Amino acid sequence: MKKVRLIVSGRVQGVGFRYSTYALALEVGDIYGRVWNNDDGTVEILAQSEDSAKMAKFIQEIRKGPSRFAKVTYVNVTMTHFNDFTDFRIAN
């Protein structure tokens, strides 16, 4: 299982980025995890998948950003370990 932590920088808060990330996870399929806003203006994502190609597509789309309102300037992707998720949710 591939597990990653993504820290997304740019104009990513107040533009529907978390909701777009949730929709993307559902669209790609077999992506489980959480997404939330950080106090420093970044968005953080924990994501896991058994399918490496789906994970690569998910990360590629996160790098693009969801819409003309968001502007992703940098995505820090690191492999990590966390307890398995069974769904994808927007965390508070």
PDB file of C-alpha atoms in Angstrom:
ATOM      1  CA  MET A   1       0.000   0.000   0.000  1.00  0.00           C
ATOM      2  CA  LYS A   2       1.289   3.427  -0.955  1.00  0.00           C
ATOM      3  CA  LYS A   3       0.749   6.118   1.703  1.00  0.00           C
ATOM      4  CA  VAL A   4       1.668   9.749   1.147  1.00  0.00           C
ATOM      5  CA  ARG A   5       1.484  13.076   2.921  1.00  0.00           C
ATOM      6  CA  LEU A   6       1.001  16.106   0.698  1.00  0.00           C
ATOM      7  CA  ILE A   7       1.448  19.702   1.815  1.00  0.00           C
ATOM      8  CA  VAL A   8      -0.045  21.984  -0.827  1.00  0.00           C
ATOM      9  CA  SER A   9       1.025  25.645  -0.983  1.00  0.00           C
ATOM     10  CA  GLY A  10      -0.377  28.575  -2.922  1.00  0.00           C
ATOM     11  CA  ARG A  11      -3.874  30.016  -3.077  1.00  0.00           C
ATOM     12  CA  VAL A  12      -5.491  26.859  -1.704  1.00  0.00           C
ATOM     13  CA  GLN A  13      -7.724  28.070   1.114  1.00  0.00           C
ATOM     14  CA  GLY A  14     -11.074  29.747   0.575  1.00  0.00           C
ATOM     15  CA  VAL A  15     -11.295  28.479  -3.021  1.00  0.00           C
ATOM     16  CA  GLY A  16     -12.924  25.052  -2.547  1.00  0.00           C
ATOM     17  CA  PHE A  17      -9.651  23.136  -2.646  1.00  0.00           C
ATOM     18  CA  ARG A  18     -10.598  20.623   0.079  1.00  0.00           C
ATOM     19  CA  TYR A  19     -13.942  19.867  -1.554  1.00  0.00           C
ATOM     20  CA  SER A  20     -12.278  19.465  -4.952  1.00  0.00           C
ATOM     21  CA  THR A  21      -9.737  17.113  -3.393  1.00  0.00           C
ATOM     22  CA  TYR A  22     -12.557  15.041  -1.925  1.00  0.00           C
ATOM     23  CA  ALA A  23     -14.306  14.900  -5.318  1.00  0.00           C
ATOM     24  CA  LEU A  24     -11.010  13.987  -7.015  1.00  0.00           C
ATOM     25  CA  ALA A  25     -10.433  11.086  -4.613  1.00  0.00           C
ATOM     26  CA  LEU A  26     -13.907   9.754  -5.455  1.00  0.00           C
ATOM     27  CA  GLU A  27     -13.374  10.303  -9.189  1.00  0.00           C
ATOM     28  CA  VAL A  28     -10.000   8.551  -9.303  1.00  0.00           C
ATOM     29  CA  GLY A  29     -11.290   5.777  -7.048  1.00  0.00           C
ATOM     30  CA  ASP A  30      -9.494   3.627  -4.488  1.00  0.00           C
ATOM     31  CA  ILE A  31      -7.983   6.709  -2.799  1.00  0.00           C
ATOM     32  CA  TYR A  32      -8.591   6.882   0.947  1.00  0.00           C
ATOM     33  CA  GLY A  33      -7.533   9.510   3.455  1.00  0.00           C
ATOM     34  CA  ARG A  34      -8.146  12.981   4.847  1.00  0.00           C
ATOM     35  CA  VAL A  35      -7.722  16.594   3.720  1.00  0.00           C
ATOM     36  CA  TRP A  36      -7.685  19.727   5.904  1.00  0.00           C
ATOM     37  CA  ASN A  37      -6.544  23.348   6.087  1.00  0.00           C
ATOM     38  CA  ASN A  38      -3.474  24.228   8.133  1.00  0.00           C
ATOM     39  CA  ASP A  39      -3.105  27.491  10.060  1.00  0.00           C
ATOM     40  CA  ASP A  40      -0.171  28.528   7.843  1.00  0.00           C
ATOM     41  CA  GLY A  41      -2.377  28.716   4.716  1.00  0.00           C
ATOM     42  CA  THR A  42      -1.430  25.338   3.295  1.00  0.00           C
ATOM     43  CA  VAL A  43      -3.678  22.330   2.742  1.00  0.00           C
ATOM     44  CA  GLU A  44      -2.557  18.951   4.056  1.00  0.00           C
ATOM     45  CA  ILE A  45      -3.600  15.605   2.609  1.00  0.00           C
ATOM     46  CA  LEU A  46      -3.000  12.077   3.852  1.00  0.00           C
ATOM     47  CA  ALA A  47      -3.773   9.638   1.054  1.00  0.00           C
ATOM     48  CA  GLN A  48      -3.399   5.922   0.530  1.00  0.00           C
ATOM     49  CA  SER A  49      -4.072   3.490  -2.289  1.00  0.00           C
ATOM     50  CA  GLU A  50      -3.223  -0.054  -3.301  1.00  0.00           C
ATOM     51  CA  ASP A  51      -3.089   1.142  -6.923  1.00  0.00           C
ATOM     52  CA  SER A  52       0.122   3.046  -7.747  1.00  0.00           C
ATOM     53  CA  ALA A  53      -1.269   4.366 -11.042  1.00  0.00           C
ATOM     54  CA  LYS A  54      -4.320   5.827  -9.298  1.00  0.00           C
ATOM     55  CA  MET A  55      -2.129   7.414  -6.643  1.00  0.00           C
ATOM     56  CA  ALA A  56       0.090   8.930  -9.334  1.00  0.00           C
ATOM     57  CA  LYS A  57      -2.976  10.365 -11.103  1.00  0.00           C
ATOM     58  CA  PHE A  58      -4.305  11.764  -7.801  1.00  0.00           C
ATOM     59  CA  ILE A  59      -0.987  13.503  -7.056  1.00  0.00           C
ATOM     60  CA  GLN A  60      -0.730  14.799 -10.636  1.00  0.00           C
ATOM     61  CA  GLU A  61      -4.192  16.373 -10.406  1.00  0.00           C
ATOM     62  CA  ILE A  62      -3.418  17.885  -6.981  1.00  0.00           C
ATOM     63  CA  ARG A  63      -0.340  19.548  -8.530  1.00  0.00           C
ATOM     64  CA  LYS A  64      -2.559  21.119 -11.229  1.00  0.00           C
ATOM     65  CA  GLY A  65      -5.116  22.475  -8.779  1.00  0.00           C
ATOM     66  CA  PRO A  66      -8.868  22.170  -9.032  1.00  0.00           C
ATOM     67  CA  SER A  67     -10.011  25.368 -10.716  1.00  0.00           C
ATOM     68  CA  ARG A  68      -9.137  28.791 -11.993  1.00  0.00           C
ATOM     69  CA  PHE A  69      -9.636  30.170  -8.464  1.00  0.00           C
ATOM     70  CA  ALA A  70      -6.993  27.989  -6.833  1.00  0.00           C
ATOM     71  CA  LYS A  71      -3.307  28.373  -7.652  1.00  0.00           C
ATOM     72  CA  VAL A  72      -0.986  25.608  -6.529  1.00  0.00           C
ATOM     73  CA  THR A  73       2.591  26.848  -6.288  1.00  0.00           C
ATOM     74  CA  TYR A  74       4.218  23.850  -4.588  1.00  0.00           C
ATOM     75  CA  VAL A  75       3.331  20.344  -3.430  1.00  0.00           C
ATOM     76  CA  ASN A  76       5.609  18.583  -0.953  1.00  0.00           C
ATOM     77  CA  VAL A  77       5.011  14.839  -1.275  1.00  0.00           C
ATOM     78  CA  THR A  78       6.507  12.446   1.272  1.00  0.00           C
ATOM     79  CA  MET A  79       5.994   8.760   1.862  1.00  0.00           C
ATOM     80  CA  THR A  80       4.659   8.191   5.357  1.00  0.00           C
ATOM     81  CA  HIS A  81       2.958   5.734   7.678  1.00  0.00           C
ATOM     82  CA  PHE A  82      -0.455   6.129   9.299  1.00  0.00           C
ATOM     83  CA  ASN A  83      -3.379   3.945  10.267  1.00  0.00           C
ATOM     84  CA  ASP A  84      -5.398   2.757   7.299  1.00  0.00           C
ATOM     85  CA  PHE A  85      -8.435   4.763   6.210  1.00  0.00           C
ATOM     86  CA  THR A  86     -11.578   3.182   4.808  1.00  0.00           C
ATOM     87  CA  ASP A  87     -12.893   6.312   3.065  1.00  0.00           C
ATOM     88  CA  PHE A  88     -11.896   9.833   2.063  1.00  0.00           C
ATOM     89  CA  ARG A  89     -13.093  12.756   4.206  1.00  0.00           C
ATOM     90  CA  ILE A  90     -12.665  16.447   4.748  1.00  0.00           C
ATOM     91  CA  ALA A  91     -11.299  16.766   8.285  1.00  0.00           C
ATOM     92  CA  ASN A  92     -12.023  19.699  10.569  1.00  0.00           C
TER      93      ASN A  92
END
